[in-house]
Coordinates of C-alpha atoms and ligand atoms in Angstrom, one line a residue:
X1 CA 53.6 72.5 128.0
X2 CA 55.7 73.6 131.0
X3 CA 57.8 76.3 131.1
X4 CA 60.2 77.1 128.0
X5 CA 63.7 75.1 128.0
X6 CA 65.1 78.4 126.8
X7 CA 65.0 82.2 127.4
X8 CA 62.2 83.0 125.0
X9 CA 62.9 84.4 121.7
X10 CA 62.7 88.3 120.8
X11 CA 61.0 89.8 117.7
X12 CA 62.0 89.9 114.3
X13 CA 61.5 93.0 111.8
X14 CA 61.7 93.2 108.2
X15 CA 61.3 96.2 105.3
X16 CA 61.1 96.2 102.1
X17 CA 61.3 99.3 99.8
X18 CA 59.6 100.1 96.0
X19 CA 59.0 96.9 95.3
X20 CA 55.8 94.9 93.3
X21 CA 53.9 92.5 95.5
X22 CA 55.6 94.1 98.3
X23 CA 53.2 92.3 101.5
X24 CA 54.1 88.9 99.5
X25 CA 57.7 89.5 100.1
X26 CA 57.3 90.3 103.7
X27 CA 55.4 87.8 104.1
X28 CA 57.8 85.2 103.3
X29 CA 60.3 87.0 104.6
X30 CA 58.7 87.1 108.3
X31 CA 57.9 82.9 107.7
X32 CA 61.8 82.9 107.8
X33 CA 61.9 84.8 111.2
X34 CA 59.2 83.1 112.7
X35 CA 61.6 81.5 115.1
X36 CA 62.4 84.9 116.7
X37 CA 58.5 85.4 117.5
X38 CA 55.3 82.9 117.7
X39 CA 52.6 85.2 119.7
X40 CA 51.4 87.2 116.4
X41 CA 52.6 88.3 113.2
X42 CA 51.8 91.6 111.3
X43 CA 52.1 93.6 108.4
X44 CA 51.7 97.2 107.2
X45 CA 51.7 98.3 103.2
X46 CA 52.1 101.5 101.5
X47 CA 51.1 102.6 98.7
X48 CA 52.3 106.0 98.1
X49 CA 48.8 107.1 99.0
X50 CA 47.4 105.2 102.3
X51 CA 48.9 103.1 104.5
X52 CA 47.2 99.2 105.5
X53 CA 47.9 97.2 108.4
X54 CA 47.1 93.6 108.8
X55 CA 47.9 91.5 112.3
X56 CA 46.6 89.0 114.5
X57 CA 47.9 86.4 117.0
X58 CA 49.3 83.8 116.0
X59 CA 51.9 82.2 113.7
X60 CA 52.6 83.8 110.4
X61 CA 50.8 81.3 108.4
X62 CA 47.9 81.4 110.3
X63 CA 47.9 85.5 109.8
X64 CA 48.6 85.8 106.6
X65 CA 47.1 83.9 103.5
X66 CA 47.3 84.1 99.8
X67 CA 44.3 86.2 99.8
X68 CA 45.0 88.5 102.6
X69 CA 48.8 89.3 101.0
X70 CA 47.1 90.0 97.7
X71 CA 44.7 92.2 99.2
X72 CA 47.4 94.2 101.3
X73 CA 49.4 94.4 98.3
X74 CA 51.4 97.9 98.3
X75 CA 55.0 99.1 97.0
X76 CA 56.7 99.4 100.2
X77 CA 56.0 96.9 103.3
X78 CA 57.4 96.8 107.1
X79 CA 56.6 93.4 108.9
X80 CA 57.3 92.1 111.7
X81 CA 57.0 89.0 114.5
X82 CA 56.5 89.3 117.8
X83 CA 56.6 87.8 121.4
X84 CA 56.5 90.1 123.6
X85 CA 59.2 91.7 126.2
X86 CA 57.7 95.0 127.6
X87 CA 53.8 94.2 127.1
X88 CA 51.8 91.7 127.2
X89 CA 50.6 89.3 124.8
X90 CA 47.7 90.5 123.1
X91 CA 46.3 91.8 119.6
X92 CA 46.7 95.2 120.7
X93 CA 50.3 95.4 121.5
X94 CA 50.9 93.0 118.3
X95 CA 53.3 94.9 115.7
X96 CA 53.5 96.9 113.2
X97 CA 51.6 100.0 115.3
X98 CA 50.2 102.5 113.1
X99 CA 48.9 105.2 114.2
X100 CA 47.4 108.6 112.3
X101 CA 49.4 112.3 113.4
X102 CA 49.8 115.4 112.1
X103 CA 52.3 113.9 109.4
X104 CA 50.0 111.7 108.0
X105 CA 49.7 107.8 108.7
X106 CA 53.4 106.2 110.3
X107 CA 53.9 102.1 111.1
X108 CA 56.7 101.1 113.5
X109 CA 57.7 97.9 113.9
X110 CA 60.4 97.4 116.9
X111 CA 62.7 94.8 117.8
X112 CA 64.5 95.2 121.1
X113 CA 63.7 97.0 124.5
X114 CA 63.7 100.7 125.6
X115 CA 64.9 100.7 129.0
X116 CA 63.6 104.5 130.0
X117 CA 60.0 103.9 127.9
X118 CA 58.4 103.8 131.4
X119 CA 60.0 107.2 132.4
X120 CA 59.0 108.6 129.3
X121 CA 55.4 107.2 129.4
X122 CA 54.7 108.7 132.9
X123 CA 55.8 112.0 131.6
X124 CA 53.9 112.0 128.3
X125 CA 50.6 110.7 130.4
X126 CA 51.2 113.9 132.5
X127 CA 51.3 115.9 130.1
X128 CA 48.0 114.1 128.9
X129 CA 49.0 112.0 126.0
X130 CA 47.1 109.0 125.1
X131 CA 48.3 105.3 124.8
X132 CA 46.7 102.6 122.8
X133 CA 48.8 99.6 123.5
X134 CA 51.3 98.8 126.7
X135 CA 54.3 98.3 124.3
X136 CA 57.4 100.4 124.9
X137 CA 57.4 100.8 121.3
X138 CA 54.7 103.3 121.0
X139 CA 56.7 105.9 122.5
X140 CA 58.6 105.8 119.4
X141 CA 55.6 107.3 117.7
X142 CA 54.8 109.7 120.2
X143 CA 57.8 111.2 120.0
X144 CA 57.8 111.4 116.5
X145 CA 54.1 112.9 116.7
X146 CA 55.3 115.5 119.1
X147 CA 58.8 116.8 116.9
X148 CA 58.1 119.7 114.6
X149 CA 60.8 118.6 112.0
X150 CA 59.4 118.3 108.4
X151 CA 60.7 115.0 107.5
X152 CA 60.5 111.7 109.3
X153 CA 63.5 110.9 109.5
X154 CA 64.4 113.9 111.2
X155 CA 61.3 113.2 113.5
X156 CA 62.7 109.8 114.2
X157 CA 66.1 110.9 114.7
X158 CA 64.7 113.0 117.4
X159 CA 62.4 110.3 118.6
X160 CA 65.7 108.5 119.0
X161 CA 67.6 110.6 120.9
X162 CA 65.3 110.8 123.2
X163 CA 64.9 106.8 124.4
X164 CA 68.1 104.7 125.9
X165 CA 68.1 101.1 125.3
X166 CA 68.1 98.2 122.6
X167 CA 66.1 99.2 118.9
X168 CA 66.7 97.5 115.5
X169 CA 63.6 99.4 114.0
X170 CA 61.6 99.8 110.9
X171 CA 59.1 102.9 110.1
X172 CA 56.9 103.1 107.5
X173 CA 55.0 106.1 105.8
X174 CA 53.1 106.3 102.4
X175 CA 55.9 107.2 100.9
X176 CA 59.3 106.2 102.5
X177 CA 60.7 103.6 104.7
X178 CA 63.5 104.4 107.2
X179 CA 65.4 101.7 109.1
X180 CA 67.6 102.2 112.7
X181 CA 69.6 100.7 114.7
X182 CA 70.4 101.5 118.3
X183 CA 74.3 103.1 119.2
X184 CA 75.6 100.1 120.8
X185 CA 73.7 97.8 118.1
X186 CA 72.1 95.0 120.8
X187 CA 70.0 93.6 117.9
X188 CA 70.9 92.6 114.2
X189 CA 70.0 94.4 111.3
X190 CA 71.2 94.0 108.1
X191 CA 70.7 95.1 104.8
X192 CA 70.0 93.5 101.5
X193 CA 68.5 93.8 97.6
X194 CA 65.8 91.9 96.0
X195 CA 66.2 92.7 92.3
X196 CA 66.6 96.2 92.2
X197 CA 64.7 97.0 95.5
X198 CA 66.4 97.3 99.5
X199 CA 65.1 94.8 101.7
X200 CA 66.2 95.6 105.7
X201 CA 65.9 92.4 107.8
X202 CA 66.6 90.6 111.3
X203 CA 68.5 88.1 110.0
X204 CA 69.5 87.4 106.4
X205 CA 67.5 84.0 106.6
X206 CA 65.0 86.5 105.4
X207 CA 66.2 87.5 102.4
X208 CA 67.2 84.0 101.7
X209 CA 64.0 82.7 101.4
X210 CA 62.7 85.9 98.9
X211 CA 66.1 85.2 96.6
X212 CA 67.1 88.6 97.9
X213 CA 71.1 89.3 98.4
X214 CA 73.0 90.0 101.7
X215 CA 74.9 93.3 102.0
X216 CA 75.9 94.5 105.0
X217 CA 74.7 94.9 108.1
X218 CA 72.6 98.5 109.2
X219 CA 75.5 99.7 111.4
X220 CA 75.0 101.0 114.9
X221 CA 73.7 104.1 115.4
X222 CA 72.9 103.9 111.6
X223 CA 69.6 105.2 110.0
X224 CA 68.8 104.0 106.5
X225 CA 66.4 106.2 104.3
X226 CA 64.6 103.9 101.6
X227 CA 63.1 104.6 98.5
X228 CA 62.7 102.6 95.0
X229 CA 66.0 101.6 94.5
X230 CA 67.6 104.7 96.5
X231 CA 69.5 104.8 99.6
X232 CA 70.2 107.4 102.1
X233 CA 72.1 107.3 104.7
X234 CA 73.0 109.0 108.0
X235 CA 74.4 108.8 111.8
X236 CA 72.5 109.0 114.6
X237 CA 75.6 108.3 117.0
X238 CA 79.2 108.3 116.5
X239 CA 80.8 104.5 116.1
X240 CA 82.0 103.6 119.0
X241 CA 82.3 100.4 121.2
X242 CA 79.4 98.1 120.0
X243 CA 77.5 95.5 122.7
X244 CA 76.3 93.3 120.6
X245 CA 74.1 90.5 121.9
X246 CA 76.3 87.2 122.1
X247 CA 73.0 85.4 122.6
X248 CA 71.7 85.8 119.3
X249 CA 74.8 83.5 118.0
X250 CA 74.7 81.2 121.1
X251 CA 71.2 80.8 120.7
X252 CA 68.6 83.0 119.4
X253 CA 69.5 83.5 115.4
X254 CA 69.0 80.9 113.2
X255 CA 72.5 79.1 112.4
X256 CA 72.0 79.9 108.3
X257 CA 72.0 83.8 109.0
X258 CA 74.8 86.4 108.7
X259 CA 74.0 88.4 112.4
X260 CA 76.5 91.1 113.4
X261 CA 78.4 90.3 109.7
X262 CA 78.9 86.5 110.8
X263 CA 77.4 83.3 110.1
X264 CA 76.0 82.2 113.0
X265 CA 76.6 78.2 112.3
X266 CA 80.3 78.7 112.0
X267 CA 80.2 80.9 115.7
X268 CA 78.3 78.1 117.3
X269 CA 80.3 75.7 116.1
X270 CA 83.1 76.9 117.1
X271 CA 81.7 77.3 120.4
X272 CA 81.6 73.8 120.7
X273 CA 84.8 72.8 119.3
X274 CA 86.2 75.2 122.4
X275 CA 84.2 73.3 124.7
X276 CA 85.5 70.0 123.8
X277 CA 88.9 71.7 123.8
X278 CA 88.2 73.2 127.6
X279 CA 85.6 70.3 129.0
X280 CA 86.9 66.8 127.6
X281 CA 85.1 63.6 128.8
X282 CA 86.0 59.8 128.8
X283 CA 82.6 58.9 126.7
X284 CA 81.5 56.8 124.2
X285 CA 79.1 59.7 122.4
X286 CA 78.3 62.8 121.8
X287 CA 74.7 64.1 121.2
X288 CA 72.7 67.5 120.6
X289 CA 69.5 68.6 122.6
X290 CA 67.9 69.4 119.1
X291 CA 67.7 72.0 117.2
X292 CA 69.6 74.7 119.1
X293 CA 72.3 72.7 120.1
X294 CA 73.2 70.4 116.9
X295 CA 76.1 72.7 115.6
X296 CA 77.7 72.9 119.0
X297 CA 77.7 69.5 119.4
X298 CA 79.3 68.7 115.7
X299 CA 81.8 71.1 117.3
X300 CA 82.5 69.7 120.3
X301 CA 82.6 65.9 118.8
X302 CA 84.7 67.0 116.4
X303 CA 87.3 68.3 119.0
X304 CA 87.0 65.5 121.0
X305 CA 87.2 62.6 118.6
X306 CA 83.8 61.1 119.3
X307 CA 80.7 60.0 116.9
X308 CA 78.0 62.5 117.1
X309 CA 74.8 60.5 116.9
X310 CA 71.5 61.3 117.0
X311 CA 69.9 59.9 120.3
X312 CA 67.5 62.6 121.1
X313 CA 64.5 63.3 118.9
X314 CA 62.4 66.5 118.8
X315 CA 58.8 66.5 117.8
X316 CA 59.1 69.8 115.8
X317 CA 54.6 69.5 115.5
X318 CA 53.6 70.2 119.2
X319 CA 51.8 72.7 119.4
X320 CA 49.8 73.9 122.8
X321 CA 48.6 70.6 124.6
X322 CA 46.3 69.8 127.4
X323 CA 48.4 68.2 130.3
X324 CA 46.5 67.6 133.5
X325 CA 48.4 68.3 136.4
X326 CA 49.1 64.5 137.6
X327 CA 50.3 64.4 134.0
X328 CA 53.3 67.4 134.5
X329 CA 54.5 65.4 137.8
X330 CA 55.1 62.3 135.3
X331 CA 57.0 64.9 132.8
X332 CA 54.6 64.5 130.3
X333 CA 55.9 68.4 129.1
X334 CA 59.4 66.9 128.3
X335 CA 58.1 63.8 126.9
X336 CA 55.9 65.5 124.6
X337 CA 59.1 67.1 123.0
X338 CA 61.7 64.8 123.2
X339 CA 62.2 60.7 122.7
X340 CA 65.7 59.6 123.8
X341 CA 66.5 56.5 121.0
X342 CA 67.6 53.8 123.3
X343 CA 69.2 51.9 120.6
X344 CA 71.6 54.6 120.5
X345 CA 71.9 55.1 124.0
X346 CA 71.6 51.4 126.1
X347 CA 75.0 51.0 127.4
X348 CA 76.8 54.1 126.4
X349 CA 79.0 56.8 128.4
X350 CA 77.0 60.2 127.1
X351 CA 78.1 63.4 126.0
X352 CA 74.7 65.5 126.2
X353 CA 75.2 69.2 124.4
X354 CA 73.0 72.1 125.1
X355 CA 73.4 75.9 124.9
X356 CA 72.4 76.8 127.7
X357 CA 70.6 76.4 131.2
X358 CA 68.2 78.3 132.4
X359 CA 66.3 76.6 135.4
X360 CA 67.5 73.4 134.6
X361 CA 63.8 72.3 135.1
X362 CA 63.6 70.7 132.0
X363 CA 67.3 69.3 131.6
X364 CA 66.8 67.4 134.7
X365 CA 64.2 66.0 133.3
X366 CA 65.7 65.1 129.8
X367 CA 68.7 63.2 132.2
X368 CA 66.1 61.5 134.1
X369 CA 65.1 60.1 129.8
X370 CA 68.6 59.3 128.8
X371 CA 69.3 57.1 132.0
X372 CA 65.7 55.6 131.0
X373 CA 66.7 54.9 127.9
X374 CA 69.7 52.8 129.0
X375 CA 72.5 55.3 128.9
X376 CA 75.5 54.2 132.0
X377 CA 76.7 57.6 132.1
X378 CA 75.7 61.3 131.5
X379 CA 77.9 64.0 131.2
X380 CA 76.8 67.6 130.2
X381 CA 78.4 70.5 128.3
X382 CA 76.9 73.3 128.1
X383 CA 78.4 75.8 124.8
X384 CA 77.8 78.9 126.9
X385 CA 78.6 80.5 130.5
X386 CA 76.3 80.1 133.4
X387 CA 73.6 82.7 133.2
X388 CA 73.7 84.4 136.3
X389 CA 72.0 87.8 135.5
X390 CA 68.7 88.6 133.7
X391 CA 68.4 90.6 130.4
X392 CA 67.1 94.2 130.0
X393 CA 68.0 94.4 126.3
X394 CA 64.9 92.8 124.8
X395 CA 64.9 89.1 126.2
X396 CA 62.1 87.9 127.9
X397 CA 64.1 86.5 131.0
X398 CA 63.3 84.8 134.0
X399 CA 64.1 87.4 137.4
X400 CA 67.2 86.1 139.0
X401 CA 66.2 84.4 141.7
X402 CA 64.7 81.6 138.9
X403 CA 68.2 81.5 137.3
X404 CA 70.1 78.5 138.7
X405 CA 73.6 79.6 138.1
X406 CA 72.6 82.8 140.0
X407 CA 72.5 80.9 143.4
X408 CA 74.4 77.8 142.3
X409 CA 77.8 76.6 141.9
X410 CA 77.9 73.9 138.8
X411 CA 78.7 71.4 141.4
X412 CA 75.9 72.3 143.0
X413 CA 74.0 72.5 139.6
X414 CA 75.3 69.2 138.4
X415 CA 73.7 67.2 142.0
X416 CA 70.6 68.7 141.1
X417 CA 70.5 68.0 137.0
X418 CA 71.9 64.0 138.5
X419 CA 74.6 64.0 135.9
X420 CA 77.9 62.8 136.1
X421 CA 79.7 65.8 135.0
X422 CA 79.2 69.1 134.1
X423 CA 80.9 72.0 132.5
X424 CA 80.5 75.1 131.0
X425 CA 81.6 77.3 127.9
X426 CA 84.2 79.8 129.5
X427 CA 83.7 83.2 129.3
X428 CA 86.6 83.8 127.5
X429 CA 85.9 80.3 125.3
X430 CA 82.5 82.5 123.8
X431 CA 84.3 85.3 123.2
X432 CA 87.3 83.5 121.6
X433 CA 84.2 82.3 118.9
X434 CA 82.8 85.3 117.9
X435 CA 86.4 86.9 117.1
X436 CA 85.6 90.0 118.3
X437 CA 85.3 90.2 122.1
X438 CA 85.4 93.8 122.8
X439 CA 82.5 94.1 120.4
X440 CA 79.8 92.2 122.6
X441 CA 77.5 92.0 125.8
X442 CA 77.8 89.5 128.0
X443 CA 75.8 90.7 131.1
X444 CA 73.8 88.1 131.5
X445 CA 76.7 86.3 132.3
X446 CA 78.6 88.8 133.6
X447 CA 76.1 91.4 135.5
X448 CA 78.4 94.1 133.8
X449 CA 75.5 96.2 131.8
X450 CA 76.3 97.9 129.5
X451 CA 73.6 100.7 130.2
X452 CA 71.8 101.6 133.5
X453 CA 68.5 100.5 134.6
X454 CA 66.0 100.6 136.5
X455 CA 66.1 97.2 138.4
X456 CA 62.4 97.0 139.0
X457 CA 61.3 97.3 135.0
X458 CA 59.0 94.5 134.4
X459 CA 58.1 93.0 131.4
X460 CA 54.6 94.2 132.3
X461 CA 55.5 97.5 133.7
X462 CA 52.9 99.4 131.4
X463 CA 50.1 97.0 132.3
X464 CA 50.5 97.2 135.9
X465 CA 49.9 101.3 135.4
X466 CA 46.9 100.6 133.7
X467 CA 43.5 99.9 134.7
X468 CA 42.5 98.1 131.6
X469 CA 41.0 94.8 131.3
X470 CA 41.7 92.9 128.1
X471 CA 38.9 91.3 125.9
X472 CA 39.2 88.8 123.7
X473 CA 40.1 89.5 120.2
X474 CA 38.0 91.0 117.5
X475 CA 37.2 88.9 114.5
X476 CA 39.0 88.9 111.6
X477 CA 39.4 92.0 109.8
X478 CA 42.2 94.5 108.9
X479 CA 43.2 97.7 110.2
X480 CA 43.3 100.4 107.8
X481 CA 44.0 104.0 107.4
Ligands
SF4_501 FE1 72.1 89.5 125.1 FE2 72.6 88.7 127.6 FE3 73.3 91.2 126.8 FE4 70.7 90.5 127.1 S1 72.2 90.6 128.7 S2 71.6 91.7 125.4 S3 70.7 88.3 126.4 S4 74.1 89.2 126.0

């Protein structure tokens, strides 16, 4: 299929506490975050006894059935989708982890990335722990095995304190769940009920789908304690400055969620209505690259008095596809995807809305359609900066050198995409959308992170230490404890 238009998606994570038919729930609930994660899907259930995982790769409904969520069943559930950001993408690093310690059986499922895991790794391996997957995420759990506190959330708390980096986390034991999120809260987490129960979620699509209610978001440096019906509470950190991630509202979050205590349509559509405001263009049109980009471009039409039509079409059913190689020269990859309606387009001066570029790979070959398709002029707005910088902070980007705004001016950028004009989202546009500028991070456009790193990390740093070869994946069957 070519390489992704987009940065690649994150994880999502979702808990539910005391609750009936509690693997049903997160089940659902992970169908509604499937867009945050398409490599594998998992779940673990407790049952104030044991604890029972169930994972595989692959999409959430092809993981979980009716039979397997009966089976699970359980009072208390953590679930959680994955595609991978420190790891690779295999069964053993899918999510939750459970693993057996001297407190009994503990599940961790992990949204975000731990930018000192690999430190902390080399030390533990010294000091001759063992590792069962490449994920930074186990670390999590060996910490926790290694504290001497009583409870777990004081185990986690220590765990915590000990890693630097991007977490919105759920654990799970057989008889309480406790959610965190990281100081600077990079990644959404929010809280919610169903009925009576507490239901802790990526985005509140989640408890959409179960009937569940929004509350409020788990606040940085917050843990949440869960039993049935009950609620603890406690700091990790003291509130300070947030850096929230402003990709999850250009981009990443789905537009009916409340992330960071906002809807994310309303964010994204004001992003475009800035846009139109800041990038104008003598046109006769205005259309979205579908899905991502749809609000932005109601946005921007709507500031700049134009139609919005509908003159791309996604094929939302393509899953992985053989394309020979003489095939990908032709742009078969876009082609698959996309159809450009010529009746919409034959004749027209073009406004093209996307969120973002990337390599601009694939929007020079979505131009190349449109001019196909009959359209006399092509001019592109993007609702977001130029992405000069990768991320560190759990998205799966490309190293700089593969970002085109990194080496690129847009004039430069526009020659190479064969559009007529170009522009950008500024800076201070994006931040005039979310309402809260101070509160976010922007270092992907800015190169200003907001923590230190080691510039070298790799996605696959853990796999590159290890001299393990991967097999395919067993059959099905649960894992259980
Ligand atoms: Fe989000 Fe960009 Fe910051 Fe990464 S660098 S957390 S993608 S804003």
């Amino acid at each position: 299929m070519g390489r992704a238009r987009h940065w690649r998606e994150e994880c999502g994570v979702v808990g539910i506490a005391g609750c009936a038919g509690a693997a049903e729930l997160t089940s659902l609930a992970l169908h509604a975050l499937q867009h945050r994660g398409q490599e594998s899907a998992g779940i673990t259930v407790a049952d104030g006894h044991t604890l029972a995982t169930h994972k595989r790769m692959g999409l959430v409904a092809d993981v979980f059935d009716e039979s397997t969520v009966k089976v699970l069943g359980g009072t208390s559930a953590i679930g959680h989708v994955r595609y991978s950001t420190t790891g690779t993408s295999n069964l053993r690093n899918a999510q939750p982890i459970q693993v057996t310690s001297h407190r009994g059986s503990l599940a961790l499922a992990h949204n975000g990335n731990l930018i000192n895991a690999h430190v902390l790794r080399r030390l533990m391996e010294q000091e001759g722990s063992i590792f069962s997957t490449t994920s930074d995420s186990e670390i999590i759990l060996h910490l926790m095995a290694r504290s001497r506190a009583e409870r777990v959330e004081d185990a986690l708390a220590e765990a915590l304190a000990q890693v630097q980096g991007a977490y919105s986390l759920v654990v799970l034991t057989k008889d309480k769940l406790v959610a965190a999120r990281d100081p600077l809260g990079f990644r959404p987490l929010c809280l919610g009920r169903f009925q009576d129960s507490y239901v802790v979620c990526s985005e509140s699509c989640a408890l959409d789908i179960m009937g569940g209610r929004y509350q409020r978001d788990i606040e940085p440096g917050e843990m949440v304690i869960l039993g049935e019906g009950e609620l603890a509470s406690r700091r990790l950190a003291p509130r300070g400055r947030e850096r929230r991630c402003v990709f999850e509202h250009i981009y990443f979050s789905r537009p009916d969620s409340m992330v960071f205590g906002r809807n994310v349509e309303k964010i994204r559509r004001r992003c475009g209505e800035i846009l139109g405001r800041e990038a104008p263009a003598a046109a006769d049109l205005v259309c979205a690259v579908p899905d991502s980009s749809n609000t932005a471009a109601l946005g921007y039409a709507r500031a700049a008095g134009l139609p919005f039509e509908l003159a791309l079409i996604r094929n939302h059913y393509v899953g992985r596809t053989f394309i020979s190689p003489a095939q990908k020269v032709r742009d078969m990859s876009v082609r698959i995807k996309f159809n450009p309606v010529a009746e919409v387009l034959a004749g027209q001066r073009v406004v093209v809305v996307d969120d973002s570029i990337v390599r601009g790979t694939t929007m020079r070959k979505l131009v190349k359609l449109f001019r196909a398709a009959g359209a006399a002029e092509v001019h592109l707005r993007i609702a977001s900066p130029p992405i000069t910088n990768p991320c560190y902070y759990g998205i799966d980007t490309p190293v700089r050198k593969e970002l085109i705004a990194s080496s690129h001016s847009v004039d430069e950028i526009a020659t190479y995409l064969r559009v007529d004009s170009l522009r950008y989202l500024s800076l201070e546009g994006l931040l005039e959308a979310t309402g809260e500028a101070e509160q976010y991070c922007t270092a992907c456009f800015t190169g200003a992170y907001p923590i230190d790193f080691a510039e070298h990390v790799e996605k696959n740093v853990f796999d590159l230490q290890t001299e393990t070869r991967e097999v395919p994946a067993p059959a099905p069957g649960g894992e259980r404890s």
